[in-house]
Amino acid sequence: MGRNSRKEEILHAASKVVSDKGIFNLTLDATAKEAGISKGGLLYHYPSKEALVQGMVEHLANNYREKIANNAASDPIDQGKWVRAYVDVTFNQAYQNKDMHYGLLAAKAVSSNSLDPIRELYSDWQHEIEHDGIDPIKATIIRLATDGIWLNELFDIYHIEEDKKQAVYQKLKDWANEPDE
Amino acid sequence: MGRNSRKEEILHAASKVVSDKGIFNLTLDATAKEAGISKGGLLYHYPSKEALVQGMVEHLANNYREKIANNAASDPIDQGKWVRAYVDVTFNQAYQNKDMHYGLLAAKAVSSNSLDPIRELYSDWQHEIEHDGIDPIKATIIRLATDGIWLNELFDIYHIEEDKKQAVYQKLKDWANEPDE
DNA sequence: GAAAGTATACCGTCCAGATAGTATAGTAAA
DNA sequence: TTTACTATACTATCTGGACGGTATACTTTC
C-alpha cells in the first residue's frame, strides 16, 4: 500500500478540487493543499500539471476497464454480456467513485491527447457491444442512453431522479436480454 | 442585423477559440483577435469574461429552445411530438452550429451558475417528454440516447459513424412513433 | 561495523510570464 | 451628441514549474 497509495491520494485530491471548485481552479497549489503535501512533493510524483491530469485519466481508464471486463467475464450468459456489463457497472459501481470522472473534465480542459486512453477504452467497448449477439443498433442505443445519464450528470445539465433511474436501468437490462430480432 | 450581429460574431469567435485551442485558452485577448476587434471593443460588449460566457450559454439556449418548440408545433401528430422534435433537432440541426456547444464547456469551466439557462431548458424538455403520450421511461431513454451522441462528441470520447448514426436515428424515431405500451 | 554513497520522498521559496480588468484618449458615423 | 468602437498602456494577481535543500533508509566498500 504505502508506496502506491500516495499517488492515488494525489489523484483523488485533484478530482476533489475539480469537483468542488471547478476546472479553472485545478491548480498545483490547490491540489497539494487538498492532498496534504507540499507543492514540491506533488511535483515529485507528477512533474507537471499535464502529467497529473494524465495520471487521473489513466487511473480512471484502468479501473473502469477492469471492472467491466470482470463483470462480462463472470456473466453466465454469453449473449449480451458486454452490454449488460457496461450498463451494470456504469449504473451501479461507477457512481461510487464518481469524483474520478472529474479527471475527464480536467483532461478535456488541459489537452486533447490526454483523453486518448478513454477514447481507446470506448472504442474497444463499442466493438464488443456490436458483436455481443444482440442487434448492434439496439446495443448501441443502450450504450448511448447509459452514457447520456452519466454525461448529463457530469456536465450538471440533468440529474435523473433515483426511481426513474432504476426504471431506465431495468428497461435497458431487459433489452440487453432479448435475443436478436 | 448590424447592431446585433456584432455580439453574435463575438460569441461565435469565442466558441471557435474553445474549439480550436481548448477551454484554458479562452482568453479575452484570443477572443478579440478571433473576432477581429480590439480587446476594448470586446469589453464594451461583454464587460467581463463571465458575461461573455453567459452570453454564449444564453444564445445557445435560446436558439435551441426555439428550434425544438417550432419543430414540435409543426408536427401533425400530437403523440410523441416533443420526443421527435428533440431527436430531430439534435440529430439534424444542432450539428450545423456545433461549435456553439463549446459554450457549454466554457460555462462548465467558468462558473456553475452560468449553466442555469441550460438546466432550465432541459428540465422543461424532460417534462414535455414525459407527458408526450408515450411511455415516459421509453421516452426518457430516447432522450438519453440522443444526449449520449452529442455529449460523447462534445467530450471527444466517441464519434459515431455516419451510417450508424442514421440507423440509430431511425430506430429512435420509430420508437417515438409507437403508441403507449 | 563504521564511513561513504545513493535513492526516495518530500518541503518551501522564488520568478517569469500570462491574464483579467481598468483607464484613457481618440475616431467614425448616424 | 450619443453610440460604437479602436488602440495602447498599465496594474494586480495568479500560476506553473524550476530549484536548492532536508530527512530517512538502504547499500556498498574498506
XYZ file of C-alpha atoms (C1' of nucleotides) in Angstrom:
422
model
C 0.000 0.000 0.000
C 2.439 2.569 1.269
C 4.336 3.050 -1.961
C 1.495 3.339 -4.360
C -1.347 4.890 -2.438
C 0.360 8.259 -2.203
C -0.063 8.826 -5.893
C -3.668 7.729 -5.693
C -4.268 10.120 -2.850
C -2.994 12.926 -5.027
C -5.250 11.908 -7.897
C -8.183 11.772 -5.558
C -7.338 15.200 -4.202
C -7.138 16.609 -7.704
C -10.565 15.204 -8.514
C -11.966 16.754 -5.394
C -10.572 20.133 -6.320
C -12.227 19.931 -9.724
C -15.469 18.755 -8.199
C -15.517 21.442 -5.514
C -14.057 24.442 -7.261
C -14.261 23.780 -10.979
C -11.724 23.133 -13.667
C -10.212 26.590 -13.643
C -9.227 26.182 -10.037
C -7.424 22.930 -10.534
C -4.017 24.338 -9.651
C -0.945 22.613 -8.355
C -1.207 24.593 -5.140
C -4.812 23.662 -4.540
C -4.152 20.014 -5.294
C -1.157 19.901 -2.988
C -3.109 21.530 -0.188
C -6.030 19.151 -0.647
C -3.680 16.175 -0.647
C -1.906 17.453 2.444
C 1.515 17.662 0.850
C 3.680 20.461 -0.411
C 3.813 21.666 -3.937
C 7.314 20.318 -4.250
C 6.138 16.937 -3.073
C 3.349 16.955 -5.585
C 5.739 17.768 -8.392
C 7.952 14.947 -7.299
C 5.185 12.477 -8.088
C 3.741 14.275 -11.083
C 6.363 16.510 -12.683
C 3.825 18.742 -14.448
C 0.191 19.607 -14.407
C -0.302 17.695 -17.602
C 1.262 14.625 -16.039
C -1.133 14.957 -13.130
C -4.160 15.084 -15.384
C -2.744 12.219 -17.418
C -2.485 10.263 -14.206
C -6.117 10.961 -13.397
C -7.289 9.769 -16.782
C -5.160 6.647 -16.826
C -6.224 5.640 -13.362
C -9.841 6.114 -14.271
C -9.493 4.206 -17.526
C -7.695 1.271 -15.917
C -10.226 0.947 -13.142
C -13.174 1.143 -15.456
C -11.748 -1.282 -17.976
C -11.015 -3.842 -15.318
C -14.435 -3.582 -13.728
C -16.304 -4.085 -16.958
C -14.058 -6.896 -18.135
C -14.560 -8.722 -14.836
C -18.286 -8.198 -14.958
C -18.520 -9.511 -18.514
C -16.298 -12.483 -17.719
C -18.445 -13.564 -14.796
C -21.731 -13.374 -16.717
C -23.128 -16.900 -17.151
C -24.902 -15.982 -20.376
C -22.733 -15.139 -23.337
C -25.259 -13.247 -25.410
C -25.363 -9.582 -24.406
C -22.793 -9.894 -21.645
C -20.791 -6.824 -22.683
C -23.855 -4.664 -22.956
C -25.063 -5.814 -19.545
C -21.603 -5.290 -18.071
C -21.464 -1.761 -19.399
C -24.914 -0.914 -18.100
C -24.370 -2.593 -14.732
C -21.020 -1.072 -13.942
C -21.925 2.388 -15.144
C -25.185 2.478 -13.210
C -24.102 0.768 -10.034
C -20.384 0.874 -9.476
C -19.059 3.882 -11.288
C -21.138 6.198 -9.168
C -19.294 5.267 -6.031
C -16.124 6.960 -7.096
C -17.873 9.436 -9.287
C -15.414 12.119 -8.364
C -12.906 10.303 -10.514
C -14.923 11.247 -13.545
C -13.797 14.777 -12.960
C -10.498 13.685 -14.396
C -12.270 13.781 -17.727
C -13.247 17.375 -17.283
C -9.699 18.242 -16.398
C -8.332 16.299 -19.351
C -10.713 17.993 -21.729
C -9.518 21.310 -20.394
C -5.799 20.657 -20.425
C -5.029 18.989 -23.714
C -6.670 16.818 -26.281
C -4.282 13.864 -26.240
C -4.754 13.302 -22.568
C -8.137 11.783 -23.388
C -6.555 9.115 -25.562
C -6.810 6.301 -23.002
C -10.522 6.996 -22.668
C -11.076 7.072 -26.402
C -9.307 3.760 -26.751
C -11.366 2.288 -23.944
C -14.655 3.316 -25.503
C -13.569 2.243 -28.933
C -12.855 -1.231 -27.571
C -16.147 -1.422 -25.726
C -18.099 -0.263 -28.728
C -16.568 -3.124 -30.686
C -17.533 -5.669 -28.025
C -21.029 -4.256 -27.777
C -21.590 -4.507 -31.507
C -20.531 -8.162 -31.517
C -22.407 -9.230 -28.452
C -25.071 -11.401 -30.036
C -27.786 -8.775 -29.959
C -28.861 -6.267 -32.576
C -25.894 -3.901 -32.831
C -28.017 -0.781 -33.262
C -30.122 -1.642 -30.245
C -26.941 -2.396 -28.329
C -25.506 0.962 -29.351
C -28.644 2.731 -28.210
C -28.438 1.021 -24.824
C -24.860 2.185 -24.577
C -25.703 5.729 -25.624
C -28.568 6.010 -23.154
C -26.259 4.830 -20.394
C -23.724 7.424 -21.456
C -26.485 10.006 -21.532
C -27.089 9.544 -17.829
C -23.570 9.922 -16.573
C -22.540 12.580 -19.068
C -25.594 14.637 -18.157
C -24.663 14.323 -14.518
C -21.023 15.052 -15.103
C -21.978 18.118 -17.042
C -24.514 19.117 -14.466
C -27.184 19.524 -17.114
C -29.753 16.994 -15.966
C -29.829 14.817 -12.870
C -32.242 11.948 -13.197
C -34.311 11.044 -10.165
C -33.376 7.808 -8.427
C -36.636 5.935 -9.112
C -36.634 6.982 -12.740
C -33.032 5.902 -12.996
C -33.931 2.480 -11.685
C -36.764 2.160 -14.181
C -34.445 3.116 -17.032
C -31.884 0.655 -15.720
C -34.426 -2.170 -15.673
C -35.674 -1.475 -19.159
C -32.168 -1.271 -20.604
C -31.252 -4.561 -18.949
C -34.409 -6.176 -20.286
C -33.470 -5.086 -23.777
C -29.997 -6.452 -23.322
C -31.533 -9.850 -22.536
C -33.739 -10.050 -25.596
C -32.265 -12.092 -28.432
C -31.546 -10.762 -31.913
C -34.583 -9.537 -33.777
C -28.548 42.996 -38.488
C -25.764 45.477 -37.941
C -26.333 46.185 -34.274
C -26.977 42.746 -33.017
C -24.791 40.593 -35.173
C -21.616 42.066 -33.703
C -22.357 40.436 -30.394
C -23.129 37.188 -32.151
C -19.860 37.394 -34.016
C -18.065 37.702 -30.728
C -19.889 34.693 -29.307
C -19.035 32.732 -32.385
C -15.410 33.742 -32.129
C -15.303 32.670 -28.502
C -16.705 29.275 -29.444
C -14.080 28.914 -32.114
C -11.326 29.675 -29.654
C -12.601 26.976 -27.320
C -12.985 24.534 -30.173
C -9.526 25.222 -31.596
C -7.425 25.778 -28.534
C -9.342 24.365 -25.588
C -11.045 25.909 -22.618
C -7.899 27.082 -20.897
C -7.038 29.249 -23.859
C -10.338 31.036 -23.956
C -8.878 34.422 -23.080
C -10.200 37.862 -23.759
C -7.237 38.585 -25.997
C -7.717 35.461 -28.061
C -11.441 36.065 -28.419
C -10.944 39.658 -29.503
C -8.325 38.638 -32.037
C -10.537 35.877 -33.425
C -13.489 38.260 -33.701
C -11.323 40.852 -35.416
C -11.934 43.541 -32.838
C -9.865 45.071 -30.106
C -9.925 43.974 -26.539
C -11.518 47.274 -25.620
C -14.252 46.645 -28.137
C -14.864 43.206 -26.752
C -15.143 44.545 -23.232
C -17.524 47.178 -24.468
C -19.986 44.444 -25.429
C -19.209 41.964 -22.684
C -17.753 43.697 -19.660
C -16.209 40.551 -18.205
C -15.219 37.086 -19.155
C -18.085 35.684 -17.174
C -20.507 37.912 -19.052
C -19.074 36.616 -22.296
C -19.571 33.014 -21.305
C -23.022 33.831 -20.024
C -23.772 35.302 -23.421
C -22.632 32.141 -25.129
C -24.857 29.962 -22.994
C -27.921 32.164 -23.291
C -27.617 32.448 -27.026
C -27.252 28.713 -27.325
C -30.201 28.045 -25.036
C -32.484 30.492 -26.830
C -31.675 29.083 -30.238
C -32.132 25.536 -29.159
C -35.372 26.183 -27.327
C -36.864 27.966 -30.282
C -35.870 25.294 -32.755
C -37.390 22.491 -30.747
C -40.545 24.398 -29.933
C -41.068 25.175 -33.622
C -40.428 21.614 -34.603
C -42.887 20.287 -32.031
C -45.511 22.856 -33.008
C -45.378 21.918 -36.664
C -45.708 18.186 -36.049
C -49.088 16.994 -37.373
C -49.267 14.148 -34.858
C -49.634 15.112 -31.231
C -48.456 11.902 -29.622
C -44.677 11.881 -29.262
C -44.134 15.244 -30.894
C -41.734 16.548 -28.253
C -39.647 13.416 -28.323
C -39.483 13.543 -32.093
C -38.652 17.231 -32.033
C -35.813 16.640 -29.599
C -34.403 13.796 -31.627
C -34.816 15.579 -34.955
C -33.280 18.866 -33.967
C -30.411 17.327 -32.045
C -29.518 14.927 -34.830
C -30.050 17.159 -37.823
C -29.891 20.804 -36.962
C -27.735 21.167 -33.900
C -24.753 19.752 -35.706
C -24.619 22.640 -38.097
C -23.596 25.098 -35.457
C -21.951 22.524 -33.297
C -19.299 24.987 -32.254
C -21.922 26.688 -30.142
C -21.883 23.678 -27.887
C -18.451 24.773 -26.840
C -20.178 27.468 -24.869
C -21.190 24.684 -22.541
C -17.625 23.642 -21.989
C -16.696 27.222 -21.255
C -19.613 27.630 -18.882
C -18.745 24.466 -17.045
C -15.231 25.764 -16.639
C -16.026 29.291 -15.584
C -18.762 29.009 -13.023
C -21.605 26.734 -12.121
C -24.481 29.202 -12.329
C -23.717 30.069 -15.890
C -25.217 26.728 -16.848
C -28.551 27.669 -15.309
C -30.288 28.525 -18.611
C -29.321 25.098 -19.936
C -30.515 23.313 -16.853
C -33.837 25.089 -17.069
C -34.124 24.235 -20.736
C -33.536 20.552 -20.161
C -35.796 20.475 -17.168
C -38.612 21.878 -19.312
C -37.977 19.434 -22.122
C -37.840 16.493 -19.774
C -41.269 17.475 -18.519
C -42.687 17.657 -22.048
C -41.095 14.368 -22.991
C -42.589 12.583 -20.029
C -46.073 13.833 -20.907
C -45.906 13.217 -24.586
C -48.356 10.348 -24.904
C -45.744 7.633 -24.989
C -44.275 5.531 -22.213
C -42.280 8.045 -20.144
C -39.413 5.677 -19.428
C -39.072 4.804 -23.069
C -39.270 8.499 -23.917
C -36.559 9.230 -21.376
C -34.345 6.545 -22.860
C -34.781 8.034 -26.324
C -33.793 11.377 -24.902
C -30.793 9.951 -23.063
C -29.537 8.095 -26.114
C -29.777 11.294 -28.125
C -27.850 13.097 -25.423
C -25.333 10.286 -25.438
C -24.439 11.042 -29.033
C -23.809 14.729 -28.755
C -22.251 14.607 -25.319
C -19.862 11.902 -26.466
C -18.926 14.073 -29.422
C -18.637 17.196 -27.354
C -16.401 15.380 -24.943
C -14.450 13.844 -27.749
C -14.868 10.401 -26.254
C -16.697 8.593 -29.021
C -17.636 9.729 -32.506
C -20.318 7.587 -34.047
C -20.003 6.760 -37.744
C -22.467 8.477 -40.033
C -24.301 5.351 -41.214
C -24.588 4.020 -37.699
C -25.870 7.390 -36.578
C -28.572 7.274 -39.214
C -29.600 3.785 -38.131
C -29.807 4.906 -34.505
C -31.787 7.941 -35.580
C -34.277 5.792 -37.487
C -34.785 3.378 -34.642
C -35.272 6.149 -32.106
C -37.820 7.823 -34.358
C -39.647 4.536 -34.824
C -39.865 4.143 -31.084
C -41.164 7.658 -30.736
C -43.983 6.750 -33.116
C -45.120 3.646 -31.308
C -48.098 4.182 -29.026
C -48.084 3.593 -25.289
C -47.418 0.014 -24.277
C 30.928 -2.270 11.531
C 31.827 2.430 10.533
C 32.122 5.534 6.646
C 30.590 6.888 2.346
C 27.484 6.918 -1.163
C 22.828 6.545 -3.314
C 17.791 6.551 -3.905
C 13.411 8.011 -2.458
C 10.246 11.123 -0.777
C 9.400 15.036 0.233
C 9.494 20.835 1.692
C 9.321 25.873 0.757
C 10.748 29.700 -1.926
C 11.246 32.306 -5.976
C 10.296 34.097 -10.555
C 8.956 34.849 -15.342
C 5.037 35.039 -17.910
C 0.222 35.225 -18.617
C -4.254 37.217 -17.713
C -8.457 39.888 -16.237
C -9.738 44.088 -15.911
C -9.074 49.422 -15.831
C -8.121 53.768 -17.802
C -7.834 56.901 -21.252
C -7.535 59.336 -25.492
C -9.145 59.280 -29.940
C -12.248 58.096 -34.267
C -16.287 57.462 -37.197
C -20.922 57.562 -38.218
C -25.855 58.175 -37.608
C -24.185 64.263 -29.306
C -24.534 59.654 -28.478
C -23.198 55.070 -29.816
C -19.942 52.024 -31.104
C -15.992 51.224 -31.293
C -10.001 51.290 -31.768
C -5.505 51.392 -29.745
C -2.382 51.415 -26.197
C -0.714 51.386 -21.771
C -0.835 49.817 -17.164
C -1.829 47.248 -12.706
C -2.527 43.460 -9.694
C -2.819 38.858 -9.291
C -2.168 34.131 -10.153
C 0.228 30.034 -11.724
C 3.483 26.564 -13.460
C 7.434 24.949 -12.560
C 12.449 25.291 -11.506
C 15.487 24.813 -7.789
C 18.005 24.044 -3.638
C 17.544 21.798 0.485
C 16.242 18.134 4.105
C 15.251 13.556 6.237
C 15.450 8.765 6.087
C 16.521 4.262 4.689
C 19.194 1.181 2.262
C 23.639 -0.463 0.150
C 28.254 -0.814 -0.819
C 33.109 -0.571 0.349
C 37.011 -0.789 3.219
